[in-house]
Structure formats: C-alpha cells, structure tokens
Amino acid sequence: MKKVFRLLAWIFTGLAAWRLYGDFSSSIGAGRDFRMKLAGEVWATFDRNSLLGLQPAIERYISPRLWEWVFLPVLETQLFPILVMVTIFFFIASAKRFQLR
C-alpha cells in the first residue's frame, strides 16, 4: 500500500508542477500579472456540463449545506494549493511508520 501512496504522491507532484507551469505561462503569455486558476475554472474547461450538474445533484440528493460548506469553497480555491495538499497527504501516508519501543 505504501508503494501505491508513493506513486500517487509523485503523480500529484507532477500535476501540481504542470498546473503551476500552465498558470505561469498563461499569465505571462497574455501579458498579465501572475494569477493561479481556480479549481472550478479548470474543471469547467474540461467538462462544463458535469460541473453544472454537480450542484443540483448534491443539493437535491445529499445536502444543500454540503454544497455551501464543502464543495463551493473547494471549487473557489486555487487548484495548485489543493494539489500540493493532496501530494503532502500521500507522501505522509507512504512514509514508514514509527515504532514505539
């Protein structure tokens, strides 16, 4: 299991680096100040319809509060820090456990 977590950590490290490069190159290429894209903005570029269908599905079948308190803040957060946090989680999960003596 540790190898799987380590592999996932490296995959998310690559995704975070790719996102940072994409944000940097799009900002510089457009002649603007550096700006990181939001998670919802990146999702919308890949598949806008699934993003638009997510809100009513969560509000109707799970809980409206879950959308307001969990999903919406995550979608309004920049994607790079989210990827970094997931990377750190997987690196910690793949580390050797300390043994108590």
Coordinates of C-alpha atoms in Angstrom, one line a residue:
M1 CA 0.0 0.0 0.0
K2 CA 2.9 2.3 0.7
K3 CA 4.1 2.0 -2.9
V4 CA 0.7 2.9 -4.2
F5 CA 0.6 6.0 -2.0
R6 CA 4.1 6.9 -3.0
L7 CA 3.1 6.6 -6.7
L8 CA 0.1 8.7 -6.2
A9 CA 2.2 11.3 -4.4
W10 CA 4.5 11.6 -7.4
I11 CA 1.6 11.8 -9.8
F12 CA 0.1 14.6 -7.8
T13 CA 3.5 16.3 -7.6
G14 CA 3.7 16.2 -11.4
L15 CA 0.1 17.6 -11.7
A16 CA 0.9 20.4 -9.3
A17 CA 4.1 21.3 -11.3
W18 CA 2.1 21.1 -14.5
R19 CA -0.6 23.4 -13.1
L20 CA 1.9 25.9 -11.8
Y21 CA 3.6 26.0 -15.2
G22 CA 0.3 26.3 -17.0
D23 CA -0.8 29.2 -14.8
F24 CA 2.6 30.9 -15.1
S25 CA 2.8 30.6 -18.9
S26 CA -0.8 31.7 -19.5
S27 CA -0.3 34.8 -17.3
I28 CA 3.0 35.7 -19.0
G29 CA 1.7 34.9 -22.5
A30 CA -1.3 37.2 -22.0
G31 CA 0.9 40.0 -20.5
R32 CA -0.9 40.0 -17.2
D33 CA 0.2 39.6 -13.6
F34 CA 0.6 36.1 -12.3
R35 CA -2.7 34.5 -11.4
M36 CA -3.5 30.9 -10.4
K37 CA -6.7 29.4 -11.8
L38 CA -9.4 28.3 -9.5
A39 CA -10.3 24.6 -9.2
G40 CA -13.8 25.2 -10.6
E41 CA -12.4 27.2 -13.5
V42 CA -10.0 24.4 -14.5
W43 CA -12.9 21.8 -14.2
A44 CA -15.1 24.0 -16.4
T45 CA -12.5 24.0 -19.1
F46 CA -12.5 20.2 -19.2
D47 CA -16.3 19.4 -18.8
R48 CA -18.6 22.3 -18.0
N49 CA -21.8 20.2 -18.1
S50 CA -20.6 17.9 -15.3
L51 CA -19.7 20.9 -13.2
L52 CA -23.2 22.4 -13.8
G53 CA -24.9 19.2 -12.9
L54 CA -22.9 18.7 -9.7
Q55 CA -24.6 21.4 -7.7
P56 CA -28.2 20.4 -8.2
A57 CA -27.3 16.7 -7.6
I58 CA -25.6 17.4 -4.3
E59 CA -28.2 19.8 -3.1
R60 CA -31.1 17.5 -4.0
Y61 CA -29.8 14.1 -3.1
I62 CA -27.3 14.8 -0.3
S63 CA -27.5 18.1 1.4
P64 CA -27.6 21.8 0.4
R65 CA -25.3 22.6 3.3
L66 CA -22.7 20.2 2.0
W67 CA -22.6 22.2 -1.3
E68 CA -22.3 25.5 0.5
W69 CA -19.7 24.5 3.2
V70 CA -17.6 21.9 1.3
F71 CA -17.8 21.8 -2.4
L72 CA -18.2 25.5 -3.2
P73 CA -15.2 26.7 -1.1
V74 CA -13.1 23.9 -2.7
L75 CA -14.2 25.0 -6.2
E76 CA -13.4 28.6 -5.4
T77 CA -9.9 27.8 -4.1
Q78 CA -6.9 27.9 -6.4
L79 CA -6.1 24.4 -7.8
F80 CA -2.3 24.5 -7.2
P81 CA -2.6 24.6 -3.3
I82 CA -5.2 21.8 -3.4
L83 CA -2.8 19.6 -5.4
V84 CA 0.1 20.4 -3.1
M85 CA -2.1 19.4 0.0
V86 CA -3.1 16.1 -1.7
T87 CA 0.6 15.5 -2.5
I88 CA 1.7 16.1 1.1
F89 CA -1.1 13.8 2.3
F90 CA 0.1 10.9 0.0
F91 CA 3.8 11.4 0.9
I92 CA 2.9 11.3 4.6
A93 CA 0.7 8.2 4.1
S94 CA 3.5 6.4 2.2
A95 CA 6.1 7.2 4.9
K96 CA 7.4 4.5 7.2
R97 CA 5.5 4.3 10.5
F98 CA 7.4 5.0 13.7
Q99 CA 7.6 2.1 16.1
L100 CA 7.2 2.7 19.8
R101 CA 9.8 1.0 21.9

